[in-house]
């Protein structure tokens, strides 16, 4: 009888690759973010990426930053983590203790939202805004609310 395959990818890698796949849908020319929420039974609950709200056509959208807040993408884009939570069609109870896999460390607004949704752990790939005010606030929120966070990497293909 042949033995089982043993060189399978880990759960971490599986969920992070799902987050990366979601990020590939992002139209943001500067930063593409993907999020994948997995429950404690290794089930994917939801995925999301940074994009415009429904009704705001992402083809016509000015994808840049601007001095005038009216024309700055940051004021319109829904973050990947928020989209992953909003895309979920089940009960929010399922998010209790779940892990969110994100390609970029969550901003402080997403940190608050993730905490309030019941997320227990954040696993991230990149932390390119490490040390910025927003990033420090985000880490402060997660720490004070008992949400753990850790970085992982994906092997290059
Ligand atoms: O937690 C996050 N989640 C998320 O989806 N984003 C998105 C919003 C923007 O579309 C983009 C950030 O753009 P930029 O790096 O040009 O400032 O990434 C950004 C963050 C944190 O910075
Ligand atoms: Zn955010």
GROMACS .gro file of N, CA and C and ligand atoms in nm:
model
  494
    1UNK      N    1   0.086  -0.120   0.000
    1UNK     CA    2   0.000   0.000   0.000
    1UNK      C    3   0.089   0.125   0.000
    2UNK      N    4   0.066   0.219  -0.092
    2UNK     CA    5   0.152   0.338  -0.096
    2UNK      C    6   0.127   0.427   0.026
    3UNK      N    7   0.233   0.490   0.075
    3UNK     CA    8   0.220   0.582   0.188
    3UNK      C    9   0.158   0.713   0.142
    4UNK      N   10   0.114   0.792   0.237
    4UNK     CA   11   0.051   0.920   0.200
    4UNK      C   12   0.155   1.023   0.159
    5UNK      N   13   0.111   1.123   0.084
    5UNK     CA   14   0.199   1.235   0.050
    5UNK      C   15   0.231   1.311   0.177
    6UNK      N   16   0.353   1.346   0.199
    6UNK     CA   17   0.387   1.418   0.322
    6UNK      C   18   0.432   1.561   0.297
    7UNK      N   19   0.467   1.593   0.172
    7UNK     CA   20   0.520   1.728   0.148
    7UNK      C   21   0.408   1.826   0.111
    8UNK      N   22   0.299   1.821   0.189
    8UNK     CA   23   0.187   1.912   0.163
    8UNK      C   24   0.216   2.047   0.229
    9UNK      N   25   0.147   2.151   0.183
    9UNK     CA   26   0.169   2.282   0.245
    9UNK      C   27   0.097   2.288   0.380
   10UNK      N   28   0.148   2.371   0.468
   10UNK     CA   29   0.090   2.386   0.602
   10UNK      C   30  -0.041   2.464   0.593
   11UNK      N   31  -0.118   2.462   0.701
   11UNK     CA   32  -0.240   2.544   0.706
   11UNK      C   33  -0.205   2.691   0.690
   12UNK      N   34  -0.100   2.735   0.760
   12UNK     CA   35  -0.058   2.875   0.748
   12UNK      C   36  -0.036   2.913   0.602
   13UNK      N   37   0.037   2.827   0.534
   13UNK     CA   38   0.070   2.858   0.395
   13UNK      C   39  -0.056   2.857   0.308
   14UNK      N   40  -0.141   2.761   0.333
   14UNK     CA   41  -0.266   2.750   0.256
   14UNK      C   42  -0.350   2.878   0.270
   15UNK      N   43  -0.371   2.923   0.393
   15UNK     CA   44  -0.455   3.040   0.414
   15UNK      C   45  -0.387   3.168   0.365
   16UNK      N   46  -0.254   3.174   0.381
   16UNK     CA   47  -0.186   3.294   0.333
   16UNK      C   48  -0.187   3.300   0.181
   17UNK      N   49  -0.177   3.184   0.118
   17UNK     CA   50  -0.184   3.183  -0.029
   17UNK      C   51  -0.324   3.226  -0.077
   18UNK      N   52  -0.426   3.193   0.001
   18UNK     CA   53  -0.561   3.239  -0.033
   18UNK      C   54  -0.567   3.392  -0.021
   19UNK      N   55  -0.501   3.447   0.082
   19UNK     CA   56  -0.498   3.593   0.099
   19UNK      C   57  -0.422   3.657  -0.017
   20UNK      N   58  -0.312   3.596  -0.056
   20UNK     CA   59  -0.233   3.649  -0.169
   20UNK      C   60  -0.317   3.645  -0.297
   21UNK      N   61  -0.389   3.535  -0.316
   21UNK     CA   62  -0.474   3.523  -0.436
   21UNK      C   63  -0.577   3.636  -0.438
   22UNK      N   64  -0.637   3.665  -0.322
   22UNK     CA   65  -0.736   3.773  -0.315
   22UNK      C   66  -0.670   3.907  -0.350
   23UNK      N   67  -0.549   3.928  -0.302
   23UNK     CA   68  -0.481   4.057  -0.328
   23UNK      C   69  -0.459   4.079  -0.477
   24UNK      N   70  -0.451   3.970  -0.554
   24UNK     CA   71  -0.427   3.982  -0.698
   24UNK      C   72  -0.548   4.044  -0.770
   25UNK      N   73  -0.662   4.051  -0.700
   25UNK     CA   74  -0.783   4.114  -0.756
   25UNK      C   75  -0.785   4.265  -0.733
   26UNK      N   76  -0.694   4.315  -0.649
   26UNK     CA   77  -0.696   4.457  -0.614
   26UNK      C   78  -0.657   4.546  -0.732
   27UNK      N   79  -0.729   4.656  -0.749
   27UNK     CA   80  -0.699   4.750  -0.858
   27UNK      C   81  -0.606   4.861  -0.810
   28UNK      N   82  -0.572   4.861  -0.683
   28UNK     CA   83  -0.485   4.967  -0.631
   28UNK      C   84  -0.346   4.952  -0.694
   29UNK      N   85  -0.300   5.057  -0.765
   29UNK     CA   86  -0.171   5.043  -0.834
   29UNK      C   87  -0.052   5.044  -0.739
   30UNK      N   88  -0.072   5.092  -0.618
   30UNK     CA   89   0.042   5.102  -0.525
   30UNK      C   90   0.050   4.987  -0.425
   31UNK      N   91  -0.062   4.956  -0.361
   31UNK     CA   92  -0.060   4.853  -0.257
   31UNK      C   93  -0.180   4.760  -0.274
   32UNK      N   94  -0.151   4.634  -0.299
   32UNK     CA   95  -0.259   4.535  -0.312
   32UNK      C   96  -0.258   4.452  -0.183
   33UNK      N   97  -0.375   4.446  -0.118
   33UNK     CA   98  -0.385   4.376   0.010
   33UNK      C   99  -0.491   4.267  -0.001
   34UNK      N  100  -0.460   4.150   0.055
   34UNK     CA  101  -0.558   4.042   0.061
   34UNK      C  102  -0.572   3.994   0.204
   35UNK      N  103  -0.691   3.945   0.237
   35UNK     CA  104  -0.716   3.892   0.372
   35UNK      C  105  -0.796   3.764   0.359
   36UNK      N  106  -0.764   3.669   0.445
   36UNK     CA  107  -0.837   3.542   0.448
   36UNK      C  108  -0.863   3.509   0.595
   37UNK      N  109  -0.988   3.486   0.628
   37UNK     CA  110  -1.023   3.454   0.767
   37UNK      C  111  -1.049   3.305   0.778
   38UNK      N  112  -0.977   3.241   0.869
   38UNK     CA  113  -0.992   3.095   0.889
   38UNK      C  114  -1.034   3.069   1.033
   39UNK      N  115  -1.129   2.978   1.051
   39UNK     CA  116  -1.176   2.952   1.187
   39UNK      C  117  -1.086   2.849   1.256
   40UNK      N  118  -1.119   2.818   1.379
   40UNK     CA  119  -1.032   2.730   1.458
   40UNK      C  120  -1.037   2.585   1.409
   41UNK      N  121  -1.130   2.556   1.316
   41UNK     CA  122  -1.136   2.421   1.257
   41UNK      C  123  -1.074   2.418   1.117
   42UNK      N  124  -0.992   2.519   1.089
   42UNK     CA  125  -0.923   2.524   0.959
   42UNK      C  126  -1.018   2.538   0.842
   43UNK      N  127  -1.127   2.608   0.865
   43UNK     CA  128  -1.219   2.634   0.754
   43UNK      C  129  -1.206   2.781   0.714
   44UNK      N  130  -1.202   2.805   0.583
   44UNK     CA  131  -1.201   2.944   0.538
   44UNK      C  132  -1.340   3.001   0.552
   45UNK      N  133  -1.351   3.110   0.627
   45UNK     CA  134  -1.480   3.176   0.644
   45UNK      C  135  -1.503   3.278   0.534
   46UNK      N  136  -1.396   3.350   0.500
   46UNK     CA  137  -1.415   3.459   0.406
   46UNK      C  138  -1.280   3.509   0.354
   47UNK      N  139  -1.287   3.577   0.241
   47UNK     CA  140  -1.168   3.645   0.187
   47UNK      C  141  -1.208   3.785   0.141
   48UNK      N  142  -1.110   3.871   0.128
   48UNK     CA  143  -1.138   4.007   0.080
   48UNK      C  144  -1.011   4.073   0.032
   49UNK      N  145  -1.029   4.180  -0.043
   49UNK     CA  146  -0.913   4.261  -0.087
   49UNK      C  147  -0.954   4.408  -0.086
   50UNK      N  148  -0.856   4.496  -0.096
   50UNK     CA  149  -0.889   4.638  -0.091
   50UNK      C  150  -0.950   4.684  -0.223
   51UNK      N  151  -1.065   4.744  -0.213
   51UNK     CA  152  -1.137   4.786  -0.333
   51UNK      C  153  -1.238   4.894  -0.302
   52UNK      N  154  -1.303   4.942  -0.407
   52UNK     CA  155  -1.402   5.049  -0.390
   52UNK      C  156  -1.535   4.990  -0.341
   53UNK      N  157  -1.615   5.073  -0.275
   53UNK     CA  158  -1.748   5.024  -0.235
   53UNK      C  159  -1.833   4.995  -0.358
   54UNK      N  160  -1.924   4.901  -0.342
   54UNK     CA  161  -2.014   4.865  -0.451
   54UNK      C  162  -2.081   4.992  -0.506
   55UNK      N  163  -2.083   5.008  -0.636
   55UNK     CA  164  -2.147   5.126  -0.693
   55UNK      C  165  -2.047   5.231  -0.736
   56UNK      N  166  -1.930   5.225  -0.677
   56UNK     CA  167  -1.824   5.318  -0.716
   56UNK      C  168  -1.732   5.242  -0.812
   57UNK      N  169  -1.745   5.267  -0.937
   57UNK     CA  170  -1.676   5.186  -1.039
   57UNK      C  171  -1.524   5.194  -1.026
   58UNK      N  172  -1.462   5.079  -1.007
   58UNK     CA  173  -1.316   5.084  -0.985
   58UNK      C  174  -1.238   5.115  -1.113
   59UNK      N  175  -1.305   5.109  -1.229
   59UNK     CA  176  -1.236   5.148  -1.353
   59UNK      C  177  -1.225   5.300  -1.364
   60UNK      N  178  -1.328   5.369  -1.314
   60UNK     CA  179  -1.331   5.515  -1.326
   60UNK      C  180  -1.266   5.582  -1.206
   61UNK      N  181  -1.234   5.505  -1.105
   61UNK     CA  182  -1.187   5.559  -0.978
   61UNK      C  183  -1.048   5.621  -0.991
   62UNK      N  184  -1.025   5.741  -0.931
   62UNK     CA  185  -0.888   5.796  -0.934
   62UNK      C  186  -0.804   5.728  -0.827
   63UNK      N  187  -0.716   5.638  -0.869
   63UNK     CA  188  -0.644   5.552  -0.775
   63UNK      C  189  -0.518   5.617  -0.719
   64UNK      N  190  -0.524   5.747  -0.698
   64UNK     CA  191  -0.403   5.812  -0.646
   64UNK      C  192  -0.428   5.881  -0.513
   65UNK      N  193  -0.323   5.944  -0.464
   65UNK     CA  194  -0.336   6.026  -0.345
   65UNK      C  195  -0.343   6.171  -0.392
   66UNK      N  196  -0.410   6.255  -0.314
   66UNK     CA  197  -0.426   6.394  -0.353
   66UNK      C  198  -0.431   6.481  -0.229
   67UNK      N  199  -0.392   6.606  -0.246
   67UNK     CA  200  -0.399   6.700  -0.134
   67UNK      C  201  -0.544   6.722  -0.092
   68UNK      N  202  -0.629   6.729  -0.192
   68UNK     CA  203  -0.772   6.744  -0.165
   68UNK      C  204  -0.829   6.607  -0.126
   69UNK      N  205  -0.878   6.594   0.000
   69UNK     CA  206  -0.927   6.464   0.046
   69UNK      C  207  -1.037   6.405  -0.042
   70UNK      N  208  -1.105   6.493  -0.114
   70UNK     CA  209  -1.214   6.448  -0.202
   70UNK      C  210  -1.161   6.360  -0.314
   71UNK      N  211  -1.034   6.376  -0.348
   71UNK     CA  212  -0.976   6.301  -0.460
   71UNK      C  213  -0.869   6.201  -0.415
   72UNK      N  214  -0.868   6.172  -0.287
   72UNK     CA  215  -0.767   6.082  -0.233
   72UNK      C  216  -0.827   5.941  -0.214
   73UNK      N  217  -0.764   5.843  -0.275
   73UNK     CA  218  -0.817   5.704  -0.271
   73UNK      C  219  -0.838   5.654  -0.128
   74UNK      N  220  -0.751   5.700  -0.036
   74UNK     CA  221  -0.758   5.647   0.101
   74UNK      C  222  -0.894   5.670   0.167
   75UNK      N  223  -0.963   5.774   0.120
   75UNK     CA  224  -1.092   5.805   0.181
   75UNK      C  225  -1.206   5.724   0.122
   76UNK      N  226  -1.178   5.645   0.022
   76UNK     CA  227  -1.285   5.571  -0.046
   76UNK      C  228  -1.269   5.419  -0.039
   77UNK      N  229  -1.145   5.375  -0.036
   77UNK     CA  230  -1.119   5.231  -0.045
   77UNK      C  231  -1.163   5.158   0.082
   78UNK      N  232  -1.227   5.045   0.064
   78UNK     CA  233  -1.257   4.956   0.177
   78UNK      C  234  -1.139   4.861   0.191
   79UNK      N  235  -1.085   4.853   0.310
   79UNK     CA  236  -0.966   4.772   0.330
   79UNK      C  237  -0.998   4.622   0.320
   80UNK      N  238  -0.894   4.546   0.288
   80UNK     CA  239  -0.910   4.402   0.266
   80UNK      C  240  -0.973   4.333   0.386
   81UNK      N  241  -0.929   4.370   0.506
   81UNK     CA  242  -0.978   4.305   0.628
   81UNK      C  243  -1.126   4.335   0.648
   82UNK      N  244  -1.163   4.461   0.626
   82UNK     CA  245  -1.304   4.499   0.641
   82UNK      C  246  -1.389   4.425   0.537
   83UNK      N  247  -1.338   4.416   0.414
   83UNK     CA  248  -1.412   4.344   0.310
   83UNK      C  249  -1.428   4.197   0.346
   84UNK      N  250  -1.323   4.137   0.403
   84UNK     CA  251  -1.332   3.995   0.440
   84UNK      C  252  -1.442   3.976   0.545
   85UNK      N  253  -1.451   4.065   0.640
   85UNK     CA  254  -1.556   4.052   0.742
   85UNK      C  255  -1.693   4.076   0.679
   86UNK      N  256  -1.702   4.181   0.596
   86UNK     CA  257  -1.831   4.215   0.536
   86UNK      C  258  -1.877   4.112   0.434
   87UNK      N  259  -1.783   4.042   0.371
   87UNK     CA  260  -1.819   3.940   0.272
   87UNK      C  261  -1.877   3.815   0.336
   88UNK      N  262  -1.856   3.799   0.465
   88UNK     CA  263  -1.902   3.676   0.531
   88UNK      C  264  -2.054   3.676   0.542
   89UNK      N  265  -2.113   3.564   0.504
   89UNK     CA  266  -2.259   3.555   0.503
   89UNK      C  267  -2.313   3.469   0.618
   90UNK      N  268  -2.222   3.417   0.702
   90UNK     CA  269  -2.266   3.337   0.815
   90UNK      C  270  -2.280   3.422   0.940
   91UNK      N  271  -2.287   3.356   1.052
   91UNK     CA  272  -2.301   3.428   1.179
   91UNK      C  273  -2.165   3.479   1.226
   92UNK      N  274  -2.164   3.603   1.273
   92UNK     CA  275  -2.038   3.661   1.323
   92UNK      C  276  -1.984   3.582   1.441
   93UNK      N  277  -2.070   3.501   1.502
   93UNK     CA  278  -2.024   3.415   1.612
   93UNK      C  279  -1.909   3.326   1.567
   94UNK      N  280  -1.913   3.289   1.437
   94UNK     CA  281  -1.810   3.199   1.383
   94UNK      C  282  -1.671   3.261   1.385
   95UNK      N  283  -1.666   3.393   1.396
   95UNK     CA  284  -1.535   3.462   1.392
   95UNK      C  285  -1.464   3.456   1.527
   96UNK      N  286  -1.535   3.412   1.629
   96UNK     CA  287  -1.474   3.409   1.762
   96UNK      C  288  -1.348   3.324   1.762
   97UNK      N  289  -1.236   3.386   1.792
   97UNK     CA  290  -1.110   3.314   1.800
   97UNK      C  291  -1.050   3.280   1.664
   98UNK      N  292  -1.110   3.328   1.557
   98UNK     CA  293  -1.059   3.298   1.422
   98UNK      C  294  -0.928   3.372   1.397
   99UNK      N  295  -0.859   3.326   1.294
   99UNK     CA  296  -0.732   3.388   1.255
   99UNK      C  297  -0.751   3.461   1.123
  100UNK      N  298  -0.698   3.583   1.116
  100UNK     CA  299  -0.699   3.653   0.988
  100UNK      C  300  -0.558   3.652   0.930
  101UNK      N  301  -0.549   3.606   0.806
  101UNK     CA  302  -0.423   3.606   0.732
  101UNK      C  303  -0.426   3.727   0.639
  102UNK      N  304  -0.329   3.814   0.655
  102UNK     CA  305  -0.326   3.937   0.575
  102UNK      C  306  -0.189   3.953   0.510
  103UNK      N  307  -0.192   4.009   0.389
  103UNK     CA  308  -0.064   4.027   0.320
  103UNK      C  309   0.008   4.151   0.371
  104UNK      N  310  -0.065   4.240   0.440
  104UNK     CA  311  -0.004   4.361   0.498
  104UNK      C  312  -0.058   4.381   0.639
  105UNK      N  313   0.026   4.424   0.729
  105UNK     CA  314  -0.019   4.443   0.867
  105UNK      C  315  -0.140   4.538   0.869
  106UNK      N  316  -0.244   4.505   0.944
  106UNK     CA  317  -0.366   4.586   0.941
  106UNK      C  318  -0.345   4.728   0.996
  107UNK      N  319  -0.416   4.822   0.937
  107UNK     CA  320  -0.413   4.960   0.989
  107UNK      C  321  -0.492   4.964   1.120
  108UNK      N  322  -0.491   5.078   1.187
  108UNK     CA  323  -0.555   5.082   1.320
  108UNK      C  324  -0.708   5.074   1.312
  109UNK      N  325  -0.765   5.119   1.200
  109UNK     CA  326  -0.910   5.107   1.186
  109UNK      C  327  -0.949   4.960   1.168
  110UNK      N  328  -0.871   4.889   1.088
  110UNK     CA  329  -0.898   4.746   1.070
  110UNK      C  330  -0.871   4.670   1.199
  111UNK      N  331  -0.768   4.711   1.272
  111UNK     CA  332  -0.737   4.644   1.399
  111UNK      C  333  -0.859   4.649   1.491
  112UNK      N  334  -0.919   4.767   1.503
  112UNK     CA  335  -1.039   4.782   1.589
  112UNK      C  336  -1.152   4.692   1.540
  113UNK      N  337  -1.171   4.693   1.409
  113UNK     CA  338  -1.281   4.614   1.351
  113UNK      C  339  -1.258   4.465   1.373
  114UNK      N  340  -1.134   4.421   1.354
  114UNK     CA  341  -1.102   4.279   1.373
  114UNK      C  342  -1.124   4.237   1.518
  115UNK      N  343  -1.081   4.322   1.610
  115UNK     CA  344  -1.101   4.295   1.752
  115UNK      C  345  -1.250   4.277   1.780
  116UNK      N  346  -1.327   4.371   1.731
  116UNK     CA  347  -1.471   4.371   1.762
  116UNK      C  348  -1.545   4.257   1.695
  117UNK      N  349  -1.488   4.206   1.587
  117UNK     CA  350  -1.549   4.090   1.519
  117UNK      C  351  -1.515   3.960   1.592
  118UNK      N  352  -1.422   3.966   1.687
  118UNK     CA  353  -1.389   3.845   1.764
  118UNK      C  354  -1.264   3.773   1.718
  119UNK      N  355  -1.194   3.831   1.621
  119UNK     CA  356  -1.070   3.769   1.570
  119UNK      C  357  -0.969   3.753   1.685
  120UNK      N  358  -0.903   3.637   1.688
  120UNK     CA  359  -0.810   3.611   1.798
  120UNK      C  360  -0.664   3.624   1.760
  121UNK      N  361  -0.635   3.617   1.630
  121UNK     CA  362  -0.496   3.619   1.587
  121UNK      C  363  -0.482   3.683   1.448
  122UNK      N  364  -0.374   3.757   1.433
  122UNK     CA  365  -0.342   3.818   1.304
  122UNK      C  366  -0.209   3.759   1.256
  123UNK      N  367  -0.210   3.704   1.136
  123UNK     CA  368  -0.086   3.655   1.075
  123UNK      C  369  -0.063   3.738   0.949
  124UNK      N  370   0.056   3.794   0.934
  124UNK     CA  371   0.079   3.887   0.824
  124UNK      C  372   0.208   3.853   0.751
  125UNK      N  373   0.217   3.901   0.627
  125UNK     CA  374   0.338   3.881   0.547
  125UNK      C  375   0.429   4.004   0.557
  126UNK      N  376   0.374   4.117   0.516
  126UNK     CA  377   0.453   4.239   0.502
  126UNK      C  378   0.413   4.339   0.611
  127UNK      N  379   0.510   4.421   0.651
  127UNK     CA  380   0.479   4.526   0.750
  127UNK      C  381   0.548   4.654   0.704
  128UNK      N  382   0.515   4.693   0.580
  128UNK     CA  383   0.593   4.803   0.521
  128UNK      C  384   0.570   4.937   0.589
  129UNK      N  385   0.465   4.948   0.670
  129UNK     CA  386   0.443   5.074   0.743
  129UNK      C  387   0.483   5.061   0.890
  130UNK      N  388   0.568   4.964   0.917
  130UNK     CA  389   0.616   4.940   1.054
  130UNK      C  390   0.674   5.068   1.114
  131UNK      N  391   0.630   5.101   1.235
  131UNK     CA  392   0.685   5.217   1.305
  131UNK      C  393   0.614   5.348   1.278
  132UNK      N  394   0.523   5.350   1.180
  132UNK     CA  395   0.447   5.473   1.158
  132UNK      C  396   0.345   5.486   1.272
  133UNK      N  397   0.292   5.606   1.286
  133UNK     CA  398   0.197   5.632   1.395
  133UNK      C  399   0.078   5.536   1.388
  134UNK      N  400   0.023   5.522   1.268
  134UNK     CA  401  -0.094   5.435   1.252
  134UNK      C  402  -0.059   5.290   1.288
  135UNK      N  403   0.056   5.248   1.246
  135UNK     CA  404   0.101   5.110   1.271
  135UNK      C  405   0.121   5.085   1.421
  136UNK      N  406   0.177   5.184   1.490
  136UNK     CA  407   0.198   5.168   1.635
  136UNK      C  408   0.065   5.162   1.709
  137UNK      N  409  -0.029   5.245   1.665
  137UNK     CA  410  -0.162   5.244   1.727
  137UNK      C  411  -0.228   5.109   1.705
  138UNK      N  412  -0.213   5.058   1.584
  138UNK     CA  413  -0.270   4.929   1.550
  138UNK      C  414  -0.216   4.818   1.641
  139UNK      N  415  -0.085   4.818   1.658
  139UNK     CA  416  -0.023   4.715   1.744
  139UNK      C  417  -0.065   4.734   1.890
  140UNK      N  418  -0.079   4.859   1.930
  140UNK     CA  419  -0.125   4.888   2.067
  140UNK      C  420  -0.267   4.834   2.088
  141UNK      N  421  -0.352   4.856   1.989
  141UNK     CA  422  -0.491   4.807   2.000
  141UNK      C  423  -0.492   4.654   2.010
  142UNK      N  424  -0.419   4.589   1.922
  142UNK     CA  425  -0.419   4.442   1.921
  142UNK      C  426  -0.364   4.388   2.053
  143UNK      N  427  -0.254   4.448   2.100
  143UNK     CA  428  -0.193   4.402   2.226
  143UNK      C  429  -0.289   4.419   2.343
  144UNK      N  430  -0.348   4.537   2.351
  144UNK     CA  431  -0.434   4.567   2.466
  144UNK      C  432  -0.563   4.487   2.463
  145UNK      N  433  -0.603   4.446   2.345
  145UNK     CA  434  -0.728   4.370   2.333
  145UNK      C  435  -0.704   4.220   2.329
  146UNK      N  436  -0.579   4.179   2.347
  146UNK     CA  437  -0.549   4.037   2.357
  146UNK      C  438  -0.550   3.962   2.226
  147UNK      N  439  -0.529   4.034   2.116
  147UNK     CA  440  -0.520   3.968   1.985
  147UNK      C  441  -0.372   3.950   1.952
  148UNK      N  442  -0.330   3.827   1.933
  148UNK     CA  443  -0.187   3.803   1.906
  148UNK      C  444  -0.158   3.827   1.758
  149UNK      N  445  -0.035   3.857   1.728
  149UNK     CA  446   0.004   3.878   1.588
  149UNK      C  447   0.144   3.822   1.565
  150UNK      N  448   0.161   3.765   1.449
  150UNK     CA  449   0.292   3.708   1.413
  150UNK      C  450   0.311   3.720   1.263
  151UNK      N  451   0.439   3.725   1.226
  151UNK     CA  452   0.472   3.737   1.084
  151UNK      C  453   0.507   3.598   1.029
  152UNK      N  454   0.476   3.576   0.905
  152UNK     CA  455   0.521   3.453   0.839
  152UNK      C  456   0.573   3.490   0.701
  153UNK      N  457   0.639   3.399   0.638
  153UNK     CA  458   0.685   3.426   0.502
  153UNK      C  459   0.646   3.307   0.414
  154UNK      N  460   0.641   3.332   0.286
  154UNK     CA  461   0.611   3.227   0.189
  154UNK      C  462   0.736   3.199   0.109
  155UNK      N  463   0.764   3.073   0.092
  155UNK     CA  464   0.883   3.038   0.014
  155UNK      C  465   0.865   3.087  -0.131
  156UNK      N  466   0.972   3.137  -0.187
  156UNK     CA  467   0.965   3.181  -0.326
  156UNK      C  468   0.944   3.061  -0.416
  157UNK      N  469   0.870   3.080  -0.524
  157UNK     CA  470   0.843   2.965  -0.612
  157UNK      C  471   0.948   2.952  -0.719
  158LIG     O1  472  -0.474   4.737   0.667
  158LIG     C1  473  -0.476   4.777   0.549
  158LIG     N1  474  -0.562   4.721   0.459
  158LIG     C2  475  -0.576   4.766   0.333
  158LIG     O2  476  -0.656   4.713   0.255
  158LIG     N2  477  -0.500   4.874   0.293
  158LIG     C3  478  -0.515   4.925   0.157
  158LIG     C4  479  -0.580   5.062   0.147
  158LIG     C5  480  -0.517   5.118   0.022
  158LIG     O3  481  -0.589   5.074  -0.093
  158LIG     C6  482  -0.379   5.056   0.023
  158LIG     C7  483  -0.273   5.145   0.088
  158LIG     O4  484  -0.229   5.235  -0.009
  158LIG     P1  485  -0.089   5.309   0.004
  158LIG     O5  486   0.016   5.204   0.043
  158LIG     O6  487  -0.068   5.369  -0.131
  158LIG     O7  488  -0.107   5.413   0.112
  158LIG     O8  489  -0.387   4.939   0.099
  158LIG     C8  490  -0.410   4.930   0.377
  158LIG     C9  491  -0.392   4.883   0.505
  158LIG    C10  492  -0.293   4.933   0.602
  158LIG     O9  493  -0.213   5.029   0.556
  159LIG    ZN1  494  -0.716   4.886   0.732
   0.00000   0.00000   0.00000
